[in-house]
Amino acid sequence: MDIVILLSLAIFAATIFLGVPIPFGFLASTVFLVIVKDYNPDFLLPAGFATFNSVTLLTLPFFIAVGYLVTAGSISMRLIGIADAFFGRIRGGLGIVAVVVSCVFGAISGAAASSVVAIGTTMIPEMEKQGYPRGYSAALISSAAVLATMIPPSLAMIMFAFVTGQSVAACFLATIGPGVLLATLFCILNLIMVRRFPAVQAKTQLSLKETLGDIRSRSKSAFGALLLPVVILGGIYGGIMTPTEAAAVAVFYVIFLSLVVYREMSIRQILLALRSSAVSTGTMIVMTFFAALLGRIYVMERVPQQVSETLLALSSNTIILLLLINVLLIITGMIMDELSGILLVTPLLYPVILGLDVHPIQFAAIIGTNLGMGMMTPPMAGIMYIGARVGRVTIDKMIGPSMILILFASLPVVFLTTFWPPLSLYLPTLLGAIR
């Protein structure tokens, strides 16, 4: 590969390690290539602006807004309440509650970071009261937050669909199988690991009548929140709405829920949440613009083809090549968030995947599981650091439980997603999203 291209990638990596915001990392690499390769900026800029002529991309700001609105209100607490009614009275049940709520919250917000904040701020103190070590609680919730990138609607899958031109609905379905399997493994491992904590005890048991009454009461309180994933996914797969329309409806539904039904947020709080979402959307738009410019230069320099040729020169064995791709994706997830990771690696690896006869929708699931695992893998685990701040614990208290969850849950799911296509392709095929 051209040494100049390698230097541009090195510049991008250096800016990330120096703490420079990721959009400016894309910009630095682009400016370097424009100067060294003598590209005319007037030629590149239209490519950047043309990127935003996409209905798919419009889906992102709506779901980002939903995430901020949900985090600012009490929807996460209501979801925790209903999950606690079902699982909270068994020993280790609060850990299962954390995982289950992460799945449901992922079906609302689609972002791992907001899941850690919304769930961790409520669950970690409660788990500590019941005898869970604070480091373990933070590790479990941080690991489970990755489910938000896999359970639809996922911001990561929207970005993948945008970059590759695939169906958003199909990409959503591709990660459900791996996501449900990962959540199940987290729950099983939690029940096993909790045995090491003698202080963790089951809550006082209720009679069947009391239990059913508790479930009924909490279900009534959380009904509006539980209906949100049904509105989003039912609208999309029922053929009533496109993903973009479903995202817009979700914003108005959450505002109505918070303002009229639950009456828990004022107009001012809603505007503040929308302002925060606008800032995040602006950052995402700038990042996408600069990544589009860099991608245009890479295409002109035949970088995707060079990456493909380099990998194929290393080995002709499909299994080895897929393992190398997995390693690259995990490392990418370790150093950056899922959206910027997809913008960087998807255009480079997509030709390789097509050359290996891997279905593009399966590749969506491979990217989702690998980047998710990377975000919780030390030493540069972005989600783990967020969890540490939310849980007010040091990273060393989280590494042990996190590594167990990675080795016995995340890693097996990554391998199954990569080498067993039905795990990611069964649902899209069954529902007619792919043929």
XYZ file of C-alpha atoms in Angstrom:
435
model
C 0.000 0.000 0.000
C 1.151 3.559 -0.767
C 3.246 4.962 2.108
C 1.286 8.235 1.925
C -1.973 6.386 2.577
C -0.394 4.585 5.523
C 0.786 7.942 6.885
C -2.751 9.332 6.587
C -4.041 6.414 8.661
C -1.226 6.971 11.159
C -2.207 10.638 11.440
C -5.805 9.635 12.119
C -4.723 7.157 14.806
C -2.377 9.721 16.389
C -5.120 12.337 16.671
C -7.385 9.800 18.400
C -4.716 8.864 20.949
C -3.976 12.545 21.582
C -7.619 13.120 22.477
C -8.503 15.190 19.410
C -12.242 14.902 18.569
C -12.749 12.181 15.953
C -14.259 14.501 13.283
C -11.013 16.482 13.297
C -9.061 13.231 12.998
C -10.839 12.609 9.691
C -10.149 16.231 8.727
C -6.435 15.999 9.556
C -6.021 12.912 7.367
C -7.961 14.568 4.561
C -5.925 17.786 4.665
C -2.689 15.760 4.671
C -3.735 13.835 1.552
C -5.016 16.968 -0.206
C -1.625 18.642 0.297
C 0.610 15.660 -0.454
C -1.440 14.258 -3.334
C -2.293 17.722 -4.671
C -6.059 17.227 -4.823
C -8.280 20.166 -5.711
C -10.642 20.919 -2.768
C -13.254 22.140 -5.273
C -13.337 18.582 -6.591
C -13.776 17.027 -3.118
C -16.328 19.337 -1.505
C -19.282 18.300 -3.707
C -18.691 14.702 -2.590
C -19.012 15.767 1.025
C -22.225 17.729 0.492
C -23.720 14.994 -1.705
C -23.410 12.672 1.291
C -26.286 14.433 3.034
C -28.699 13.809 0.166
C -29.892 10.697 1.962
C -33.174 9.850 3.658
C -31.368 7.091 5.563
C -29.031 9.598 7.202
C -32.039 11.634 8.325
C -32.985 8.728 10.606
C -29.973 9.314 12.862
C -30.863 12.729 14.349
C -34.372 11.535 15.193
C -33.160 8.491 17.115
C -30.442 10.581 18.790
C -33.224 12.923 19.982
C -35.227 9.946 21.269
C -32.207 8.796 23.257
C -31.734 12.179 24.932
C -35.425 12.568 25.701
C -35.654 9.100 27.235
C -32.501 9.603 29.302
C -33.761 12.939 30.641
C -37.090 11.476 31.819
C -38.145 8.542 33.977
C -38.756 6.037 31.186
C -35.628 4.069 32.116
C -36.802 3.855 35.755
C -40.199 2.526 34.637
C -38.503 -0.103 32.463
C -36.326 -1.120 35.403
C -39.458 -1.387 37.560
C -41.272 -3.812 35.265
C -38.153 -5.958 34.737
C -37.608 -6.024 38.506
C -41.161 -7.284 39.023
C -40.343 -10.347 36.897
C -36.738 -11.105 37.838
C -35.809 -9.032 40.875
C -36.809 -11.566 43.552
C -34.396 -14.325 42.595
C -30.789 -14.317 43.781
C -28.836 -12.433 41.143
C -32.082 -11.122 39.710
C -31.000 -7.482 39.649
C -28.179 -8.416 37.284
C -30.728 -9.992 34.945
C -32.856 -6.852 35.293
C -29.875 -4.744 34.171
C -29.363 -6.902 31.068
C -33.045 -7.075 30.135
C -33.545 -3.331 30.563
C -30.457 -2.716 28.404
C -32.168 -4.704 25.628
C -35.414 -2.756 25.954
C -33.588 0.549 26.276
C -31.602 -0.352 23.156
C -34.914 -0.794 21.345
C -35.654 2.832 22.243
C -32.397 4.797 22.061
C -30.045 2.688 19.913
C -26.914 4.116 21.581
C -24.647 2.337 24.062
C -23.386 5.448 25.863
C -26.868 6.727 26.702
C -27.813 3.235 27.912
C -24.940 3.223 30.423
C -25.922 6.639 31.759
C -29.676 6.047 31.920
C -29.503 2.568 33.448
C -26.294 2.843 35.451
C -27.283 5.922 37.438
C -30.347 4.079 38.773
C -29.246 0.440 38.852
C -25.712 0.631 40.290
C -26.738 2.193 43.659
C -29.640 -0.251 43.945
C -27.405 -3.231 43.164
C -24.901 -2.018 45.760
C -27.665 -1.970 48.385
C -28.358 -5.633 47.626
C -24.722 -6.667 48.058
C -23.332 -6.461 44.543
C -19.769 -5.048 44.417
C -19.898 -1.672 42.728
C -17.181 -2.642 40.233
C -19.102 -5.755 39.177
C -22.329 -3.791 38.756
C -20.601 -1.149 36.616
C -18.915 -3.861 34.500
C -22.165 -5.758 33.897
C -24.152 -2.649 32.979
C -21.376 -1.337 30.720
C -21.127 -4.706 28.959
C -24.899 -4.966 28.593
C -25.039 -1.427 27.176
C -23.432 -2.798 24.005
C -26.777 -4.503 23.351
C -28.092 -1.055 22.402
C -25.920 -1.230 19.265
C -27.448 -4.607 18.355
C -31.124 -4.450 19.338
C -32.990 -2.339 16.751
C -33.285 0.523 16.160
C -29.483 0.691 16.240
C -27.640 3.866 15.276
C -24.709 1.698 14.191
C -26.870 -0.267 11.767
C -28.368 2.920 10.358
C -24.864 4.198 9.653
C -23.855 0.856 8.099
C -26.919 0.936 5.835
C -26.066 4.514 4.852
C -22.433 3.681 3.987
C -23.188 0.477 2.056
C -26.570 1.314 0.548
C -28.228 -1.700 2.182
C -31.741 -1.828 3.631
C -32.009 -0.301 7.107
C -34.762 -2.759 8.018
C -32.598 -5.729 6.993
C -29.615 -4.425 8.961
C -31.847 -3.991 12.027
C -32.978 -7.624 11.788
C -29.440 -8.945 11.261
C -28.287 -8.088 14.782
C -31.364 -9.320 16.681
C -30.193 -12.953 16.768
C -26.676 -12.131 18.001
C -28.100 -9.542 20.418
C -30.598 -11.935 22.021
C -27.934 -14.649 22.295
C -25.497 -12.211 23.903
C -28.119 -11.029 26.385
C -28.915 -14.642 27.310
C -25.248 -15.447 27.917
C -24.869 -12.315 30.054
C -27.816 -13.414 32.214
C -26.432 -16.940 32.648
C -22.942 -15.685 33.509
C -24.422 -13.201 35.963
C -26.193 -15.994 37.864
C -22.932 -17.961 38.000
C -20.723 -15.014 39.020
C -23.123 -13.812 41.722
C -22.374 -16.992 43.679
C -19.032 -15.432 44.601
C -20.798 -12.599 46.424
C -22.275 -13.933 49.690
C -23.835 -10.539 50.470
C -26.154 -10.822 47.459
C -29.456 -12.237 48.638
C -32.839 -12.615 47.047
C -35.547 -10.127 47.983
C -38.330 -11.126 50.314
C -40.556 -13.513 48.397
C -44.153 -12.523 47.716
C -47.176 -14.725 47.356
C -48.436 -15.458 43.847
C -51.265 -12.969 44.318
C -48.856 -10.265 45.533
C -46.435 -11.006 42.691
C -49.152 -10.739 40.049
C -50.395 -7.525 41.649
C -46.866 -6.086 41.587
C -46.441 -7.038 37.930
C -49.832 -5.546 37.063
C -49.073 -2.292 38.874
C -45.631 -1.827 37.324
C -46.842 -2.871 33.877
C -49.502 -0.179 34.040
C -46.869 2.392 34.996
C -44.481 1.275 32.236
C -47.067 0.535 29.540
C -46.413 3.706 27.569
C -42.659 3.135 27.651
C -43.011 -0.522 26.624
C -45.218 0.542 23.732
C -42.436 2.678 22.223
C -40.413 -0.231 20.732
C -43.687 -1.666 19.412
C -44.484 1.658 17.707
C -41.007 1.861 16.161
C -40.450 -1.736 15.075
C -44.095 -2.558 14.429
C -44.361 0.489 12.197
C -41.258 -0.489 10.224
C -41.860 -4.211 9.789
C -45.596 -3.833 9.490
C -45.010 -1.777 6.372
C -46.734 1.247 7.899
C -43.665 3.508 8.128
C -40.170 3.755 6.775
C -37.354 3.760 9.385
C -37.059 7.542 8.994
C -40.783 8.066 9.524
C -40.758 5.691 12.502
C -37.887 7.664 14.056
C -39.782 10.943 13.640
C -42.947 9.431 15.131
C -40.868 8.117 18.057
C -39.670 11.656 18.889
C -43.212 13.017 19.071
C -44.399 9.949 20.965
C -41.712 10.348 23.667
C -42.491 14.057 23.998
C -46.216 13.276 24.353
C -45.443 10.504 26.854
C -43.181 12.694 28.996
C -45.252 15.874 28.782
C -48.860 14.654 28.825
C -49.044 11.055 30.049
C -46.319 10.884 32.709
C -46.123 14.661 33.264
C -42.521 14.275 34.361
C -40.832 16.838 32.107
C -41.443 20.507 31.494
C -41.255 22.245 28.140
C -37.905 23.674 29.233
C -36.488 20.205 30.021
C -37.655 18.899 26.674
C -36.036 21.827 24.875
C -32.792 21.248 26.784
C -32.823 17.556 25.781
C -33.480 18.511 22.152
C -30.668 21.061 22.292
C -28.255 18.380 23.552
C -29.388 16.044 20.788
C -28.833 18.829 18.234
C -25.240 19.228 19.467
C -24.619 15.486 19.133
C -26.256 15.487 15.703
C -24.056 18.388 14.620
C -20.958 16.472 15.704
C -22.145 13.408 13.805
C -22.856 15.468 10.664
C -19.421 17.104 10.745
C -17.795 13.704 11.239
C -19.771 12.212 8.338
C -18.835 15.138 6.087
C -15.093 14.852 6.769
C -15.243 11.042 6.512
C -16.919 11.406 3.108
C -14.083 13.631 1.895
C -11.484 11.159 3.146
C -13.433 8.269 1.634
C -13.546 10.019 -1.748
C -9.751 10.318 -1.776
C -9.372 6.692 -0.704
C -11.599 5.615 -3.597
C -9.560 7.710 -6.037
C -6.383 6.111 -4.670
C -7.944 2.616 -4.888
C -7.389 2.034 -1.176
C -10.331 -0.428 -0.738
C -8.963 -2.518 -3.595
C -5.462 -2.362 -2.091
C -6.760 -3.501 1.290
C -8.564 -6.362 -0.419
C -5.480 -7.365 -2.392
C -3.278 -7.168 0.726
C -5.551 -9.387 2.803
C -6.009 -11.886 -0.019
C -2.233 -11.994 -0.467
C -1.824 -12.970 3.190
C -4.018 -16.020 2.818
C -6.550 -17.612 0.514
C -8.276 -19.298 3.457
C -11.661 -17.695 4.118
C -11.599 -18.598 7.817
C -8.220 -16.937 8.375
C -9.271 -13.834 6.449
C -12.476 -13.516 8.481
C -10.462 -13.873 11.687
C -8.128 -11.081 10.543
C -11.130 -8.880 9.750
C -12.558 -9.587 13.208
C -9.298 -8.572 14.871
C -9.209 -5.334 12.888
C -12.822 -4.540 13.833
C -12.243 -5.253 17.526
C -9.197 -2.954 17.565
C -11.247 -0.285 15.798
C -13.977 -0.604 18.421
C -11.383 -0.238 21.183
C -10.220 3.174 20.013
C -13.401 4.828 18.716
C -17.175 4.782 18.964
C -19.308 2.574 16.741
C -20.425 5.289 14.292
C -16.944 6.621 13.508
C -15.634 3.052 13.380
C -18.209 2.140 10.744
C -17.400 5.262 8.717
C -13.702 4.350 8.746
C -13.552 0.584 8.208
C -16.707 -0.313 6.280
C -15.641 1.240 2.946
C -12.221 -0.421 3.291
C -13.445 -3.922 4.169
C -16.642 -4.068 2.116
C -14.906 -5.184 -1.133
C -13.043 -7.889 0.818
C -16.277 -9.215 2.307
C -17.960 -9.319 -1.091
C -14.926 -11.169 -2.468
C -15.320 -13.780 0.261
C -18.999 -14.312 -0.678
C -20.156 -13.136 2.738
C -23.644 -11.618 2.550
C -23.571 -7.830 3.114
C -26.309 -8.136 5.757
C -24.261 -10.746 7.624
C -21.357 -8.305 7.456
C -23.592 -5.763 9.215
C -23.969 -8.201 12.110
C -20.241 -9.000 12.085
C -19.420 -5.301 12.354
C -22.025 -4.738 15.066
C -20.805 -7.582 17.287
C -17.111 -6.836 16.806
C -17.311 -3.093 17.375
C -19.507 -3.723 20.400
C -16.955 -6.115 21.846
C -14.159 -3.655 21.094
C -15.925 -0.899 23.042
C -15.751 -3.008 26.213
C -12.285 -4.502 25.676
C -9.392 -3.108 27.769
C -7.167 -1.168 27.679
C -9.013 1.402 25.522
C -12.602 0.373 26.224
C -14.689 3.505 25.678
C -17.897 2.155 27.203
C -16.028 0.817 30.237
C -14.657 4.278 31.031
C -18.143 5.753 30.803
C -19.396 3.015 33.126
C -16.580 3.753 35.560
C -17.568 7.425 35.694
C -21.245 6.614 36.139
C -20.526 3.990 38.800
C -17.818 6.072 40.485
C -15.354 3.156 40.511
C -11.831 2.644 39.209
C -11.248 0.641 36.044
C -9.264 -2.061 37.861
C -12.425 -3.034 39.787
C -14.235 -3.615 36.482
C -11.611 -5.427 34.421
C -12.031 -8.878 36.035
C -15.810 -9.188 35.538
C -15.575 -7.524 32.123
C -13.004 -10.030 30.861
C -15.192 -12.950 31.998
C -18.153 -11.479 30.111
C -15.984 -10.885 27.042
C -14.386 -14.351 26.974
C -17.506 -16.386 27.698
C -20.225 -14.261 26.091
C -19.032 -11.635 23.610
C -16.282 -13.666 21.947
C -18.462 -16.756 21.314
C -21.178 -14.534 19.831
C -18.612 -12.853 17.549
C -17.424 -16.243 16.276
C -20.948 -17.593 15.797
C -22.028 -14.451 13.943
C -18.989 -14.690 11.672
C -19.035 -18.403 10.886
C -22.731 -19.338 11.219
C -24.705 -17.146 8.770
C -28.210 -18.247 9.913
C -27.702 -16.445 13.240
C -27.835 -13.102 11.432
C -29.623 -13.972 8.181
C -32.560 -16.095 9.392
C -34.805 -13.218 10.526
C -34.114 -10.922 7.525
C -34.861 -13.850 5.215
C -37.947 -14.951 7.162
C -39.477 -11.453 7.095
C -38.586 -10.848 3.463
C -36.008 -8.115 4.108
C -33.494 -10.060 1.999
C -33.866 -12.856 -0.541
